[in-house]
């Protein structure tokens, strides 16, 4: 079963394919803050340390928000916009 790992603490959660990263982090109680939950405010930024290829491609809103923040390179994603199609490791910012 695929897993999401939280780099900050080393904790891991088993997930169903297609799980929303937002729900995984909330269910696990990992300290990632959410605001709009719509890819606009940038509150939920995480760095994808491993398994970036297992996340859904970015849509335009997420790209724009990360671009405004100057974080459109380097493996950053907005957790509220990510679906997990396999294992990945994220780091909270
Ligand atoms: S909660 Fe606002 S961008 Fe994710």
mmCIF file of N, CA, C and O and ligand atoms in Angstrom:
data_model
loop_
_atom_site.group_PDB
_atom_site.id
_atom_site.type_symbol
_atom_site.label_atom_id
_atom_site.label_comp_id
_atom_site.label_asym_id
_atom_site.label_seq_id
_atom_site.Cartn_x
_atom_site.Cartn_y
_atom_site.Cartn_z
ATOM 1 N N UNK A 1 0.849 -1.204 0.000
ATOM 2 C CA UNK A 1 0.000 0.000 0.000
ATOM 3 C C UNK A 1 0.884 1.253 0.000
ATOM 4 O O UNK A 1 1.870 1.302 0.729
ATOM 5 N N UNK A 2 0.542 2.250 -0.810
ATOM 6 C CA UNK A 2 1.347 3.471 -0.823
ATOM 7 C C UNK A 2 1.267 4.215 0.515
ATOM 8 O O UNK A 2 0.302 4.064 1.263
ATOM 9 N N UNK A 3 2.279 5.011 0.760
ATOM 10 C CA UNK A 3 2.358 5.740 2.028
ATOM 11 C C UNK A 3 2.737 7.194 1.775
ATOM 12 O O UNK A 3 3.435 7.497 0.808
ATOM 13 N N UNK A 4 2.310 8.028 2.668
ATOM 14 C CA UNK A 4 2.825 9.396 2.711
ATOM 15 C C UNK A 4 3.654 9.512 3.981
ATOM 16 O O UNK A 4 3.202 9.127 5.061
ATOM 17 N N UNK A 5 4.874 10.010 3.822
ATOM 18 C CA UNK A 5 5.759 10.198 4.973
ATOM 19 C C UNK A 5 5.894 11.687 5.261
ATOM 20 O O UNK A 5 6.010 12.493 4.339
ATOM 21 N N UNK A 6 5.868 12.021 6.545
ATOM 22 C CA UNK A 6 6.053 13.404 6.975
ATOM 23 C C UNK A 6 7.484 13.547 7.465
ATOM 24 O O UNK A 6 7.844 13.070 8.547
ATOM 25 N N UNK A 7 8.297 14.165 6.640
ATOM 26 C CA UNK A 7 9.741 14.241 6.880
ATOM 27 C C UNK A 7 10.070 14.859 8.239
ATOM 28 O O UNK A 7 11.019 14.444 8.900
ATOM 29 N N UNK A 8 9.286 15.820 8.673
ATOM 30 C CA UNK A 8 9.597 16.550 9.902
ATOM 31 C C UNK A 8 9.654 15.630 11.122
ATOM 32 O O UNK A 8 10.421 15.857 12.043
ATOM 33 N N UNK A 9 8.815 14.599 11.131
ATOM 34 C CA UNK A 9 8.745 13.724 12.308
ATOM 35 C C UNK A 9 9.078 12.278 11.979
ATOM 36 O O UNK A 9 9.224 11.460 12.887
ATOM 37 N N UNK A 10 9.129 11.945 10.692
ATOM 38 C CA UNK A 10 9.374 10.560 10.290
ATOM 39 C C UNK A 10 8.125 9.701 10.293
ATOM 40 O O UNK A 10 8.175 8.512 9.987
ATOM 41 N N UNK A 11 6.968 10.293 10.650
ATOM 42 C CA UNK A 11 5.727 9.521 10.674
ATOM 43 C C UNK A 11 5.280 9.165 9.258
ATOM 44 O O UNK A 11 5.527 9.926 8.316
ATOM 45 N N UNK A 12 4.571 8.052 9.132
ATOM 46 C CA UNK A 12 4.056 7.600 7.839
ATOM 47 C C UNK A 12 2.588 7.216 7.976
ATOM 48 O O UNK A 12 2.177 6.719 9.024
ATOM 49 N N UNK A 13 1.855 7.436 6.919
ATOM 50 C CA UNK A 13 0.453 7.033 6.865
ATOM 51 C C UNK A 13 0.227 6.217 5.604
ATOM 52 O O UNK A 13 0.644 6.638 4.518
ATOM 53 N N UNK A 14 -0.416 5.073 5.733
ATOM 54 C CA UNK A 14 -0.814 4.326 4.540
ATOM 55 C C UNK A 14 -2.010 5.031 3.909
ATOM 56 O O UNK A 14 -2.873 5.553 4.619
ATOM 57 N N UNK A 15 -2.035 5.045 2.593
ATOM 58 C CA UNK A 15 -3.109 5.767 1.894
ATOM 59 C C UNK A 15 -3.725 4.900 0.803
ATOM 60 O O UNK A 15 -3.097 3.965 0.321
ATOM 61 N N UNK A 16 -4.931 5.262 0.434
ATOM 62 C CA UNK A 16 -5.563 4.701 -0.759
ATOM 63 C C UNK A 16 -5.045 5.481 -1.956
ATOM 64 O O UNK A 16 -4.765 6.677 -1.847
ATOM 65 N N UNK A 17 -4.933 4.830 -3.102
ATOM 66 C CA UNK A 17 -4.548 5.549 -4.317
ATOM 67 C C UNK A 17 -5.550 6.656 -4.582
ATOM 68 O O UNK A 17 -6.756 6.451 -4.473
ATOM 69 N N UNK A 18 -5.040 7.826 -4.924
ATOM 70 C CA UNK A 18 -5.914 8.956 -5.205
ATOM 71 C C UNK A 18 -6.294 9.756 -3.978
ATOM 72 O O UNK A 18 -7.078 10.703 -4.068
ATOM 73 N N UNK A 19 -5.741 9.405 -2.823
ATOM 74 C CA UNK A 19 -6.075 10.132 -1.582
ATOM 75 C C UNK A 19 -5.686 11.597 -1.704
ATOM 76 O O UNK A 19 -4.665 11.940 -2.305
ATOM 77 N N UNK A 20 -6.503 12.458 -1.122
ATOM 78 C CA UNK A 20 -6.177 13.883 -1.098
ATOM 79 C C UNK A 20 -5.153 14.123 0.010
ATOM 80 O O UNK A 20 -5.376 13.737 1.164
ATOM 81 N N UNK A 21 -4.057 14.775 -0.353
ATOM 82 C CA UNK A 21 -2.994 15.023 0.625
ATOM 83 C C UNK A 21 -3.520 15.825 1.820
ATOM 84 O O UNK A 21 -3.128 15.583 2.962
ATOM 85 N N UNK A 22 -4.416 16.736 1.547
ATOM 86 C CA UNK A 22 -5.025 17.543 2.615
ATOM 87 C C UNK A 22 -5.665 16.643 3.674
ATOM 88 O O UNK A 22 -5.454 16.816 4.875
ATOM 89 N N UNK A 23 -6.436 15.672 3.216
ATOM 90 C CA UNK A 23 -7.127 14.776 4.154
ATOM 91 C C UNK A 23 -6.132 13.886 4.891
ATOM 92 O O UNK A 23 -6.297 13.614 6.083
ATOM 93 N N UNK A 24 -5.104 13.438 4.182
ATOM 94 C CA UNK A 24 -4.087 12.583 4.818
ATOM 95 C C UNK A 24 -3.428 13.341 5.968
ATOM 96 O O UNK A 24 -3.291 12.831 7.080
ATOM 97 N N UNK A 25 -3.032 14.584 5.709
ATOM 98 C CA UNK A 25 -2.321 15.349 6.743
ATOM 99 C C UNK A 25 -3.244 15.706 7.903
ATOM 100 O O UNK A 25 -2.827 15.690 9.058
ATOM 101 N N UNK A 26 -4.481 16.007 7.592
ATOM 102 C CA UNK A 26 -5.435 16.334 8.663
ATOM 103 C C UNK A 26 -5.721 15.109 9.521
ATOM 104 O O UNK A 26 -5.722 15.186 10.751
ATOM 105 N N UNK A 27 -5.969 13.964 8.871
ATOM 106 C CA UNK A 27 -6.274 12.744 9.621
ATOM 107 C C UNK A 27 -5.101 12.337 10.502
ATOM 108 O O UNK A 27 -5.289 11.815 11.596
ATOM 109 N N UNK A 28 -3.879 12.572 9.989
ATOM 110 C CA UNK A 28 -2.685 12.182 10.741
ATOM 111 C C UNK A 28 -2.350 13.194 11.843
ATOM 112 O O UNK A 28 -1.543 12.906 12.715
ATOM 113 N N UNK A 29 -2.951 14.370 11.773
ATOM 114 C CA UNK A 29 -2.668 15.399 12.774
ATOM 115 C C UNK A 29 -1.340 16.105 12.555
ATOM 116 O O UNK A 29 -0.776 16.673 13.489
ATOM 117 N N UNK A 30 -0.832 16.055 11.331
ATOM 118 C CA UNK A 30 0.431 16.730 11.045
ATOM 119 C C UNK A 30 0.182 18.234 10.975
ATOM 120 O O UNK A 30 -0.856 18.684 10.445
ATOM 121 N N UNK A 31 1.148 19.017 11.487
ATOM 122 C CA UNK A 31 0.920 20.460 11.625
ATOM 123 C C UNK A 31 1.096 21.235 10.326
ATOM 124 O O UNK A 31 2.036 22.001 10.167
ATOM 125 N N UNK A 32 0.190 21.024 9.400
ATOM 126 C CA UNK A 32 0.160 21.819 8.168
ATOM 127 C C UNK A 32 -1.102 22.658 8.236
ATOM 128 O O UNK A 32 -2.201 22.115 8.425
ATOM 129 N N UNK A 33 -0.918 23.968 8.117
ATOM 130 C CA UNK A 33 -2.048 24.883 8.259
ATOM 131 C C UNK A 33 -2.779 25.024 6.927
ATOM 132 O O UNK A 33 -2.150 25.010 5.865
ATOM 133 N N UNK A 34 -4.068 25.140 6.985
ATOM 134 C CA UNK A 34 -4.889 25.358 5.789
ATOM 135 C C UNK A 34 -5.694 26.632 5.948
ATOM 136 O O UNK A 34 -6.119 26.978 7.049
ATOM 137 N N UNK A 35 -5.860 27.313 4.825
ATOM 138 C CA UNK A 35 -6.685 28.515 4.812
ATOM 139 C C UNK A 35 -7.824 28.317 3.837
ATOM 140 O O UNK A 35 -8.839 27.721 4.151
ATOM 141 N N UNK A 36 -7.614 28.779 2.591
ATOM 142 C CA UNK A 36 -8.675 28.764 1.583
ATOM 143 C C UNK A 36 -9.045 27.347 1.120
ATOM 144 O O UNK A 36 -10.165 27.099 0.700
ATOM 145 N N UNK A 37 -8.093 26.437 1.172
ATOM 146 C CA UNK A 37 -8.263 25.069 0.653
ATOM 147 C C UNK A 37 -8.642 25.070 -0.821
ATOM 148 O O UNK A 37 -9.297 24.166 -1.323
ATOM 149 N N UNK A 38 -8.228 26.100 -1.511
ATOM 150 C CA UNK A 38 -8.598 26.273 -2.915
ATOM 151 C C UNK A 38 -7.398 26.636 -3.791
ATOM 152 O O UNK A 38 -7.568 27.059 -4.920
ATOM 153 N N UNK A 39 -6.194 26.517 -3.229
ATOM 154 C CA UNK A 39 -4.994 26.771 -4.019
ATOM 155 C C UNK A 39 -4.651 28.232 -4.209
ATOM 156 O O UNK A 39 -3.824 28.571 -5.054
ATOM 157 N N UNK A 40 -5.244 29.108 -3.417
ATOM 158 C CA UNK A 40 -5.072 30.544 -3.645
ATOM 159 C C UNK A 40 -4.220 31.224 -2.572
ATOM 160 O O UNK A 40 -3.388 32.078 -2.895
ATOM 161 N N UNK A 41 -4.378 30.853 -1.306
ATOM 162 C CA UNK A 41 -3.737 31.631 -0.226
ATOM 163 C C UNK A 41 -2.282 31.236 0.025
ATOM 164 O O UNK A 41 -1.517 32.022 0.574
ATOM 165 N N UNK A 42 -1.898 30.038 -0.343
ATOM 166 C CA UNK A 42 -0.510 29.598 -0.169
ATOM 167 C C UNK A 42 -0.164 29.140 1.236
ATOM 168 O O UNK A 42 0.988 28.817 1.525
ATOM 169 N N UNK A 43 -1.135 29.071 2.126
ATOM 170 C CA UNK A 43 -0.864 28.697 3.522
ATOM 171 C C UNK A 43 -0.320 27.268 3.650
ATOM 172 O O UNK A 43 0.516 26.988 4.493
ATOM 173 N N UNK A 44 -0.809 26.376 2.815
ATOM 174 C CA UNK A 44 -0.560 24.937 2.996
ATOM 175 C C UNK A 44 0.665 24.439 2.238
ATOM 176 O O UNK A 44 0.753 23.259 1.923
ATOM 177 N N UNK A 45 1.607 25.334 1.996
ATOM 178 C CA UNK A 45 2.762 24.933 1.183
ATOM 179 C C UNK A 45 3.573 23.829 1.867
ATOM 180 O O UNK A 45 3.777 23.856 3.080
ATOM 181 N N UNK A 46 3.976 22.865 1.065
ATOM 182 C CA UNK A 46 4.873 21.805 1.534
ATOM 183 C C UNK A 46 5.962 21.610 0.484
ATOM 184 O O UNK A 46 5.788 21.971 -0.684
ATOM 185 N N UNK A 47 7.079 21.065 0.928
ATOM 186 C CA UNK A 47 8.118 20.676 -0.016
ATOM 187 C C UNK A 47 8.002 19.170 -0.213
ATOM 188 O O UNK A 47 7.929 18.422 0.760
ATOM 189 N N UNK A 48 7.956 18.752 -1.470
ATOM 190 C CA UNK A 48 7.892 17.321 -1.755
ATOM 191 C C UNK A 48 9.324 16.819 -1.867
ATOM 192 O O UNK A 48 10.045 17.155 -2.802
ATOM 193 N N UNK A 49 9.726 16.055 -0.884
ATOM 194 C CA UNK A 49 11.108 15.593 -0.780
ATOM 195 C C UNK A 49 11.338 14.386 -1.683
ATOM 196 O O UNK A 49 12.417 14.198 -2.227
ATOM 197 N N UNK A 50 10.305 13.572 -1.837
ATOM 198 C CA UNK A 50 10.433 12.356 -2.627
ATOM 199 C C UNK A 50 9.054 11.986 -3.180
ATOM 200 O O UNK A 50 8.034 12.256 -2.542
ATOM 201 N N UNK A 51 9.040 11.416 -4.372
ATOM 202 C CA UNK A 51 7.782 10.917 -4.940
ATOM 203 C C UNK A 51 6.938 11.989 -5.602
ATOM 204 O O UNK A 51 5.727 11.809 -5.768
ATOM 205 N N UNK A 52 7.576 13.081 -6.015
ATOM 206 C CA UNK A 52 6.819 14.158 -6.663
ATOM 207 C C UNK A 52 6.046 13.633 -7.874
ATOM 208 O O UNK A 52 4.952 14.104 -8.182
ATOM 209 N N UNK A 53 6.638 12.636 -8.540
ATOM 210 C CA UNK A 53 5.990 12.076 -9.736
ATOM 211 C C UNK A 53 4.696 11.340 -9.398
ATOM 212 O O UNK A 53 3.902 11.038 -10.288
ATOM 213 N N UNK A 54 4.478 11.052 -8.129
ATOM 214 C CA UNK A 54 3.258 10.347 -7.726
ATOM 215 C C UNK A 54 2.116 11.284 -7.366
ATOM 216 O O UNK A 54 1.045 10.831 -6.959
ATOM 217 N N UNK A 55 2.361 12.581 -7.485
ATOM 218 C CA UNK A 55 1.290 13.551 -7.225
ATOM 219 C C UNK A 55 0.686 14.011 -8.549
ATOM 220 O O UNK A 55 1.351 13.981 -9.589
ATOM 221 N N UNK A 56 -0.556 14.438 -8.497
ATOM 222 C CA UNK A 56 -1.220 14.926 -9.705
ATOM 223 C C UNK A 56 -0.480 16.145 -10.250
ATOM 224 O O UNK A 56 0.122 16.893 -9.478
ATOM 225 N N UNK A 57 -0.515 16.348 -11.569
ATOM 226 C CA UNK A 57 0.109 17.553 -12.126
ATOM 227 C C UNK A 57 -0.558 18.815 -11.583
ATOM 228 O O UNK A 57 -1.743 18.804 -11.262
ATOM 229 N N UNK A 58 0.213 19.886 -11.501
ATOM 230 C CA UNK A 58 -0.333 21.155 -11.008
ATOM 231 C C UNK A 58 -1.344 21.737 -11.978
ATOM 232 O O UNK A 58 -1.129 21.701 -13.184
ATOM 233 N N UNK A 59 -2.386 22.313 -11.414
ATOM 234 C CA UNK A 59 -3.313 23.074 -12.250
ATOM 235 C C UNK A 59 -2.911 24.547 -12.192
ATOM 236 O O UNK A 59 -2.052 24.944 -11.415
ATOM 237 N N UNK A 60 -3.552 25.323 -13.042
ATOM 238 C CA UNK A 60 -3.134 26.709 -13.242
ATOM 239 C C UNK A 60 -3.152 27.534 -11.948
ATOM 240 O O UNK A 60 -2.230 28.306 -11.683
ATOM 241 N N UNK A 61 -4.166 27.360 -11.129
ATOM 242 C CA UNK A 61 -4.276 28.157 -9.893
ATOM 243 C C UNK A 61 -3.081 27.902 -8.984
ATOM 244 O O UNK A 61 -2.483 28.839 -8.441
ATOM 245 N N UNK A 62 -2.739 26.635 -8.812
ATOM 246 C CA UNK A 62 -1.602 26.296 -7.942
ATOM 247 C C UNK A 62 -0.309 26.876 -8.523
ATOM 248 O O UNK A 62 0.505 27.446 -7.793
ATOM 249 N N UNK A 63 -0.141 26.745 -9.833
ATOM 250 C CA UNK A 63 1.057 27.298 -10.489
ATOM 251 C C UNK A 63 1.156 28.791 -10.242
ATOM 252 O O UNK A 63 2.229 29.323 -9.927
ATOM 253 N N UNK A 64 0.056 29.483 -10.404
ATOM 254 C CA UNK A 64 0.052 30.937 -10.227
ATOM 255 C C UNK A 64 0.397 31.314 -8.797
ATOM 256 O O UNK A 64 1.191 32.219 -8.546
ATOM 257 N N UNK A 65 -0.205 30.624 -7.829
ATOM 258 C CA UNK A 65 0.036 30.948 -6.417
ATOM 259 C C UNK A 65 1.495 30.716 -6.063
ATOM 260 O O UNK A 65 2.138 31.561 -5.426
ATOM 261 N N UNK A 66 2.043 29.577 -6.474
ATOM 262 C CA UNK A 66 3.449 29.289 -6.189
ATOM 263 C C UNK A 66 4.349 30.302 -6.903
ATOM 264 O O UNK A 66 5.371 30.720 -6.355
ATOM 265 N N UNK A 67 3.975 30.698 -8.104
ATOM 266 C CA UNK A 67 4.750 31.691 -8.849
ATOM 267 C C UNK A 67 4.798 33.019 -8.121
ATOM 268 O O UNK A 67 5.856 33.645 -8.002
ATOM 269 N N UNK A 68 3.665 33.445 -7.593
ATOM 270 C CA UNK A 68 3.591 34.709 -6.848
ATOM 271 C C UNK A 68 4.495 34.638 -5.616
ATOM 272 O O UNK A 68 5.139 35.607 -5.228
ATOM 273 N N UNK A 69 4.552 33.455 -5.004
ATOM 274 C CA UNK A 69 5.368 33.264 -3.802
ATOM 275 C C UNK A 69 6.849 33.063 -4.144
ATOM 276 O O UNK A 69 7.675 32.966 -3.243
ATOM 277 N N UNK A 70 7.155 32.943 -5.438
ATOM 278 C CA UNK A 70 8.536 32.706 -5.851
ATOM 279 C C UNK A 70 8.990 31.283 -5.571
ATOM 280 O O UNK A 70 10.183 31.003 -5.460
ATOM 281 N N UNK A 71 8.036 30.365 -5.462
ATOM 282 C CA UNK A 71 8.350 28.974 -5.115
ATOM 283 C C UNK A 71 7.850 28.011 -6.193
ATOM 284 O O UNK A 71 7.396 26.910 -5.888
ATOM 285 N N UNK A 72 7.920 28.444 -7.443
ATOM 286 C CA UNK A 72 7.433 27.580 -8.515
ATOM 287 C C UNK A 72 8.499 26.591 -8.982
ATOM 288 O O UNK A 72 8.270 25.817 -9.898
ATOM 289 N N UNK A 73 9.659 26.613 -8.334
ATOM 290 C CA UNK A 73 10.678 25.591 -8.602
ATOM 291 C C UNK A 73 11.169 25.063 -7.262
ATOM 292 O O UNK A 73 11.071 25.742 -6.248
ATOM 293 N N UNK A 74 11.657 23.837 -7.281
ATOM 294 C CA UNK A 74 12.241 23.305 -6.049
ATOM 295 C C UNK A 74 11.368 22.279 -5.347
ATOM 296 O O UNK A 74 11.639 21.920 -4.204
ATOM 297 N N UNK A 75 10.320 21.826 -6.034
ATOM 298 C CA UNK A 75 9.517 20.734 -5.472
ATOM 299 C C UNK A 75 8.443 21.175 -4.501
ATOM 300 O O UNK A 75 7.959 20.369 -3.712
ATOM 301 N N UNK A 76 8.074 22.450 -4.539
ATOM 302 C CA UNK A 76 7.023 22.923 -3.642
ATOM 303 C C UNK A 76 5.645 22.632 -4.231
ATOM 304 O O UNK A 76 5.442 22.723 -5.438
ATOM 305 N N UNK A 77 4.711 22.296 -3.361
ATOM 306 C CA UNK A 77 3.319 22.086 -3.771
ATOM 307 C C UNK A 77 2.413 22.662 -2.692
ATOM 308 O O UNK A 77 2.816 22.863 -1.551
ATOM 309 N N UNK A 78 1.186 22.898 -3.093
ATOM 310 C CA UNK A 78 0.157 23.303 -2.139
ATOM 311 C C UNK A 78 -0.605 22.036 -1.760
ATOM 312 O O UNK A 78 -1.229 21.400 -2.612
ATOM 313 N N UNK A 79 -0.515 21.678 -0.482
ATOM 314 C CA UNK A 79 -1.069 20.391 -0.057
ATOM 315 C C UNK A 79 -2.562 20.273 -0.371
ATOM 316 O O UNK A 79 -3.050 19.183 -0.665
ATOM 317 N N UNK A 80 -3.273 21.396 -0.361
ATOM 318 C CA UNK A 80 -4.720 21.333 -0.596
ATOM 319 C C UNK A 80 -5.048 20.989 -2.045
ATOM 320 O O UNK A 80 -6.199 20.693 -2.358
ATOM 321 N N UNK A 81 -4.044 21.015 -2.918
ATOM 322 C CA UNK A 81 -4.283 20.756 -4.342
ATOM 323 C C UNK A 81 -3.729 19.407 -4.790
ATOM 324 O O UNK A 81 -3.805 19.071 -5.970
ATOM 325 N N UNK A 82 -3.180 18.633 -3.858
ATOM 326 C CA UNK A 82 -2.463 17.409 -4.244
ATOM 327 C C UNK A 82 -3.291 16.152 -4.007
ATOM 328 O O UNK A 82 -3.881 15.968 -2.946
ATOM 329 N N UNK A 83 -3.251 15.296 -4.997
ATOM 330 C CA UNK A 83 -3.785 13.942 -4.852
ATOM 331 C C UNK A 83 -2.612 12.974 -4.987
ATOM 332 O O UNK A 83 -1.717 13.180 -5.803
ATOM 333 N N UNK A 84 -2.627 11.932 -4.172
ATOM 334 C CA UNK A 84 -1.499 11.002 -4.107
ATOM 335 C C UNK A 84 -1.818 9.754 -4.923
ATOM 336 O O UNK A 84 -2.718 8.994 -4.574
ATOM 337 N N UNK A 85 -1.068 9.564 -5.991
ATOM 338 C CA UNK A 85 -1.252 8.377 -6.821
ATOM 339 C C UNK A 85 -0.151 7.346 -6.554
ATOM 340 O O UNK A 85 0.097 6.461 -7.370
ATOM 341 N N UNK A 86 0.503 7.487 -5.428
ATOM 342 C CA UNK A 86 1.577 6.600 -5.014
ATOM 343 C C UNK A 86 2.237 7.212 -3.789
ATOM 344 O O UNK A 86 1.762 8.210 -3.261
ATOM 345 N N UNK A 87 3.318 6.609 -3.362
ATOM 346 C CA UNK A 87 3.996 7.074 -2.144
ATOM 347 C C UNK A 87 4.730 8.395 -2.384
ATOM 348 O O UNK A 87 5.189 8.666 -3.486
ATOM 349 N N UNK A 88 4.813 9.196 -1.329
ATOM 350 C CA UNK A 88 5.594 10.423 -1.394
ATOM 351 C C UNK A 88 6.034 10.807 0.008
ATOM 352 O O UNK A 88 5.516 10.297 1.001
ATOM 353 N N UNK A 89 7.012 11.683 0.061
ATOM 354 C CA UNK A 89 7.500 12.236 1.324
ATOM 355 C C UNK A 89 7.372 13.740 1.250
ATOM 356 O O UNK A 89 7.832 14.348 0.276
ATOM 357 N N UNK A 90 6.751 14.326 2.249
ATOM 358 C CA UNK A 90 6.580 15.773 2.266
ATOM 359 C C UNK A 90 7.237 16.364 3.511
ATOM 360 O O UNK A 90 7.387 15.685 4.524
ATOM 361 N N UNK A 91 7.591 17.631 3.371
ATOM 362 C CA UNK A 91 8.165 18.353 4.510
ATOM 363 C C UNK A 91 7.316 19.591 4.738
ATOM 364 O O UNK A 91 7.072 20.363 3.809
ATOM 365 N N UNK A 92 6.860 19.782 5.951
ATOM 366 C CA UNK A 92 6.105 20.974 6.275
ATOM 367 C C UNK A 92 7.029 22.182 6.338
ATOM 368 O O UNK A 92 8.187 22.059 6.716
ATOM 369 N N UNK A 93 6.530 23.349 5.943
ATOM 370 C CA UNK A 93 7.375 24.556 5.892
ATOM 371 C C UNK A 93 7.122 25.423 7.132
ATOM 372 O O UNK A 93 6.058 25.514 7.623
HETATM 373 S S1 LIG B 1 -5.095 26.276 1.900
HETATM 374 FE FE1 LIG B 1 -4.949 28.027 0.633
HETATM 375 S S2 LIG B 1 -3.627 27.333 -0.914
HETATM 376 FE FE2 LIG B 1 -3.956 25.522 0.257
#
